[in-house]
């Protein structure tokens, strides 16, 4: 999931530790969470519940919901959050459906 | 419950200017905005970013800091990070802040919720690495994050602005793949007179283009058959230009073909909308002050019809004049006197629009995409699914939604609504007005059940 | 005559009946409203439900049971014909209780009904611990549940879509965007719409949901149906959380949790309200506490089509023989019966179901 980042970061702000799907990351404190994850090389934030296709931020303004991540059991938009130390971020699990599709 | 004379939703130029004006006229005002920082889309996070990157972003951007400061310094209750999810009669507004629900009541409401980028469904547009151009600009403005190898695809002044900002930041885009054609330009020249009256915009545009050219960014115009290729992320943009197929490898694709009003809040109040052919979008019905047929609900800024940041700011002040008059703070005469110069300014600011709308029309290939293209990103519904729904008798988006699931995901139709209307209108041989739009209902944005339950004062409303 | 049957109203009731008639080789024209019409068929809760139906009228309980028993085959046939799946799960459903008293009270009523049905009412009572084995996410406030084995749930929108598709495939004419304004009878029936479309038909079925209240009297019906609002919630798609449906919540085939529904007498107002949403959310969390962290992504209000006693109305017009009123509150549950059994009644076959108790004669003239 993590590659050499296609993004370049201009600012050098103090970094704090958090995790994404269990992997430790050091991201600029107080910066936009979706931007910071992208800049750190996270490619796909989640998989869609419909087809399992990978998704990453699209609009960066809270409108498209492609940047969804799960924090403390609540699925939220990463582009509307700021980086804080200790966040445990996960890709949402959305696999519920009928047991035996009729 | 807290009751205010005026509640403003949105702290972009329209909302910030309106709130500051309203307080000066003696009204009690609360501003709610879902972003953690003031500024709206154009002046995103301006108070922090102007300090860090003002030079790169230009003085039009830095100007926004003065609006934010004016709002901050007055008696306004500004609640950042407040997501409005329901507006009900009375008016009672429900919102989420810091993970819990709250409500506020107000005599009047100003919706200043701005614009969204026009959906641009193309094959491959859901791949990671494909973003809106506005998103690229937000990454740059707010976070100082730049795409190293990006291609800009689409049309319009904002595309040039972003390209110019990227050039200034030292990471010029690999190419501009533009969809407008020479004949669009020729058609637009009959509005050149207006454009010259709005010469400031033209001059700015030419300066930006020159900077892009100087940086050696290749430009392709009149591009068609555009798609994004890639396995698990964007790897290349493919398109046809002047009869030849091109393929440009890249990591990031920024799409843009204009902005359209964000109608979610207005629609949720059943405010009637009509189709504006020149801007190819729905706009709310408003009087000359921005008041809607739902008395007491005003709309200003790009949410009322696309006019840009300056018009948004002035329209916010104009709306407040009627609000203040209705609240007994201004006489009708005072109101009208103060409005006259504002109206003149709006006319001047809008002078260049007819030229721009014709010179940079939306990309036809994305207004009515080919059958296989996903048009609803949330539920992964294709253009073909919508055309099939039309064959099953769906005349409008609400029937099509129940058959296709388009518009049922968390974005609530923000990025498929206009496409679905356009596709159904085409398939049924009807106008966009006849076809209509999604019925928008609360919650305007998702809200946790726990938060909702915590707002429950009574026993459940009654059950079978 | 252009058609054997004109069906006024293309919701789940009208389309189910149309489908059944087409399968018998009859010609059918369906007239349906526009994108903004009130449509219970696209706002309902999707239960194929037996328990608690017909507590005072065993014939209704029996009719619901008959339909539930026909559902799987009906859904399979629609799926086979159209290539669209109509998801259905019939592994029982719960009536959840938060107090011992209401649980006991309901059980004693079920016993009376069971007796009247000759013992064919397969339910069992689960205490909290037994229920917890079935539903690991059930909350401590739920004292127990009645598990009725004839209950289940379906995807009502997929049902509607498959019906809309198959009715056309079978040669039915469906005209949407129509408002029927007049029906007259000379030789046969003449049906006129506001846009001056006319259809002539040998027989007419009025299945216009709430629209029947206005049109009914023109055809000699009382048609005493009224709207009752139900607000419904649906969450984001979640991992498996709920196994069997209840009136409080169910996990739909796409993964979201659907929560319902209020019962509000507010006329033709189908808006949602914050108190409505909050009340439903609170109840759902009481039943399944894990839902507190789930995001509500959509909600809606829809209007039930209710007769004074909540039971269906099946009535041939005395004034205009050949015109039939067909309306019910549980159109999803009854879809299979409407498709498979009602055509015999409309056609006057000798093996037609006895629907006498559902005649509108049971209501006093208002
Ligand atoms: C991504 C993007 C980038 C743009 N960049 C430029 C640019 O560089 N230059 C330019 O001239 N124009 C730009 N525009 C056009 C822009 O719309 C206008 O210039 C200007 O921002 C409009 O101002 P406004 O006050 O109407 O709305 P906005 O500035 O868009 O402000 C609307 C505010 O409402 C808030 N909001 C919306 N819904 C809710 C809700 N439910 N609850 C709480 N708050 C809510 C948003 O958070 C936002 O802060 C851009 C547009 C977009 C969409
Ligand atoms: C909140 C809620 C939850 C429910 N839950 C369940 C459940 O779990 N299980 C269950 O079995 N049932 C449930 N129901 C009930 C079920 O949805 C209805 O019984 C069923 O949808 C009724 O279908 P209908 O076709 O009669 O009405 P509708 O779906 O309302 O259709 C009527 C149609 O008639 C058309 N029409 C009206 N007037 C005219 C006219 N003049 N000319 C032409 N066309 C006209 C309209 O356009 C409309 O399409 C629920 C209902 C609600 C509201
Ligand atoms: S990127 Fe679109 S909502 Fe976050």
PDB file of C-alpha atoms in Angstrom, chain A residues 10-77:
ATOM      1  CA  UNK A  10       6.982  21.854   1.118  1.00  0.00           C
ATOM      2  CA  UNK A  11       6.587  22.503   4.813  1.00  0.00           C
ATOM      3  CA  UNK A  12       8.744  21.068   7.533  1.00  0.00           C
ATOM      4  CA  UNK A  13       6.539  20.895  10.564  1.00  0.00           C
ATOM      5  CA  UNK A  14       7.161  18.854  13.683  1.00  0.00           C
ATOM      6  CA  UNK A  15       6.073  15.263  13.112  1.00  0.00           C
ATOM      7  CA  UNK A  16       4.100  12.980  15.360  1.00  0.00           C
ATOM      8  CA  UNK A  17       3.632   9.233  15.356  1.00  0.00           C
ATOM      9  CA  UNK A  18       0.424   7.508  14.365  1.00  0.00           C
ATOM     10  CA  UNK A  19      -0.512   4.299  12.580  1.00  0.00           C
ATOM     11  CA  UNK A  20      -2.354   3.386   9.407  1.00  0.00           C
ATOM     12  CA  UNK A  21      -3.495  -0.241   9.154  1.00  0.00           C
ATOM     13  CA  UNK A  22      -0.952  -1.065  11.828  1.00  0.00           C
ATOM     14  CA  UNK A  23       2.008   0.567  10.120  1.00  0.00           C
ATOM     15  CA  UNK A  24       3.721   3.397  12.027  1.00  0.00           C
ATOM     16  CA  UNK A  25       3.906   6.744  10.250  1.00  0.00           C
ATOM     17  CA  UNK A  26       5.377  10.108  11.199  1.00  0.00           C
ATOM     18  CA  UNK A  27       3.221  12.922   9.902  1.00  0.00           C
ATOM     19  CA  UNK A  28       3.251  16.702  10.330  1.00  0.00           C
ATOM     20  CA  UNK A  29       1.375  17.659  13.510  1.00  0.00           C
ATOM     21  CA  UNK A  30      -1.890  19.521  12.899  1.00  0.00           C
ATOM     22  CA  UNK A  31      -1.830  19.121   9.132  1.00  0.00           C
ATOM     23  CA  UNK A  32      -4.702  17.780   7.047  1.00  0.00           C
ATOM     24  CA  UNK A  33      -4.834  14.031   7.659  1.00  0.00           C
ATOM     25  CA  UNK A  34      -5.697  12.996   4.093  1.00  0.00           C
ATOM     26  CA  UNK A  35      -2.960  15.219   2.646  1.00  0.00           C
ATOM     27  CA  UNK A  36      -0.423  13.903   5.126  1.00  0.00           C
ATOM     28  CA  UNK A  37      -1.278  10.264   4.402  1.00  0.00           C
ATOM     29  CA  UNK A  38      -0.977  10.875   0.660  1.00  0.00           C
ATOM     30  CA  UNK A  39       2.314  12.680   1.100  1.00  0.00           C
ATOM     31  CA  UNK A  40       3.649   9.801   3.159  1.00  0.00           C
ATOM     32  CA  UNK A  41       3.007   7.458   0.250  1.00  0.00           C
ATOM     33  CA  UNK A  42      -0.315   5.826   1.232  1.00  0.00           C
ATOM     34  CA  UNK A  43      -1.902   4.992  -2.097  1.00  0.00           C
ATOM     35  CA  UNK A  44      -5.280   3.477  -1.281  1.00  0.00           C
ATOM     36  CA  UNK A  45      -7.181   4.490   1.839  1.00  0.00           C
ATOM     37  CA  UNK A  46      -9.817   1.773   1.582  1.00  0.00           C
ATOM     38  CA  UNK A  47     -11.588  -0.680  -0.664  1.00  0.00           C
ATOM     39  CA  UNK A  48     -15.137  -0.082  -1.798  1.00  0.00           C
ATOM     40  CA  UNK A  49     -17.871  -2.234  -0.263  1.00  0.00           C
ATOM     41  CA  UNK A  50     -19.391  -2.853  -3.686  1.00  0.00           C
ATOM     42  CA  UNK A  51     -16.533  -4.181  -5.830  1.00  0.00           C
ATOM     43  CA  UNK A  52     -13.528  -4.033  -3.538  1.00  0.00           C
ATOM     44  CA  UNK A  53     -11.825  -1.458  -5.751  1.00  0.00           C
ATOM     45  CA  UNK A  54      -9.140   0.668  -4.104  1.00  0.00           C
ATOM     46  CA  UNK A  55      -9.955   4.320  -3.377  1.00  0.00           C
ATOM     47  CA  UNK A  56      -8.065   7.383  -2.249  1.00  0.00           C
ATOM     48  CA  UNK A  57      -9.023  11.032  -1.681  1.00  0.00           C
ATOM     49  CA  UNK A  58     -10.731  12.631  -4.649  1.00  0.00           C
ATOM     50  CA  UNK A  59     -12.174  16.023  -3.635  1.00  0.00           C
ATOM     51  CA  UNK A  60     -10.306  17.028  -0.453  1.00  0.00           C
ATOM     52  CA  UNK A  61     -13.313  19.102   0.576  1.00  0.00           C
ATOM     53  CA  UNK A  62     -15.528  16.645   2.411  1.00  0.00           C
ATOM     54  CA  UNK A  63     -17.897  15.969  -0.460  1.00  0.00           C
ATOM     55  CA  UNK A  64     -16.937  12.668  -2.131  1.00  0.00           C
ATOM     56  CA  UNK A  65     -16.347  10.320   0.845  1.00  0.00           C
ATOM     57  CA  UNK A  66     -13.591   8.464  -0.952  1.00  0.00           C
ATOM     58  CA  UNK A  67     -11.107   9.248   1.837  1.00  0.00           C
ATOM     59  CA  UNK A  68     -13.048   7.282   4.477  1.00  0.00           C
ATOM     60  CA  UNK A  69     -10.989   5.765   7.277  1.00  0.00           C
ATOM     61  CA  UNK A  70     -11.934   4.225  10.601  1.00  0.00           C
ATOM     62  CA  UNK A  71     -10.719   5.817  13.819  1.00  0.00           C
ATOM     63  CA  UNK A  72     -11.952   4.637  17.242  1.00  0.00           C
ATOM     64  CA  UNK A  73     -14.543   2.466  15.534  1.00  0.00           C
ATOM     65  CA  UNK A  74     -16.116   5.391  13.680  1.00  0.00           C
ATOM     66  CA  UNK A  75     -15.789   5.753   9.921  1.00  0.00           C
ATOM     67  CA  UNK A  76     -14.814   9.337   9.064  1.00  0.00           C
ATOM     68  CA  UNK A  77     -13.485  11.516   6.270  1.00  0.00           C
TER      69      UNK A  77
END
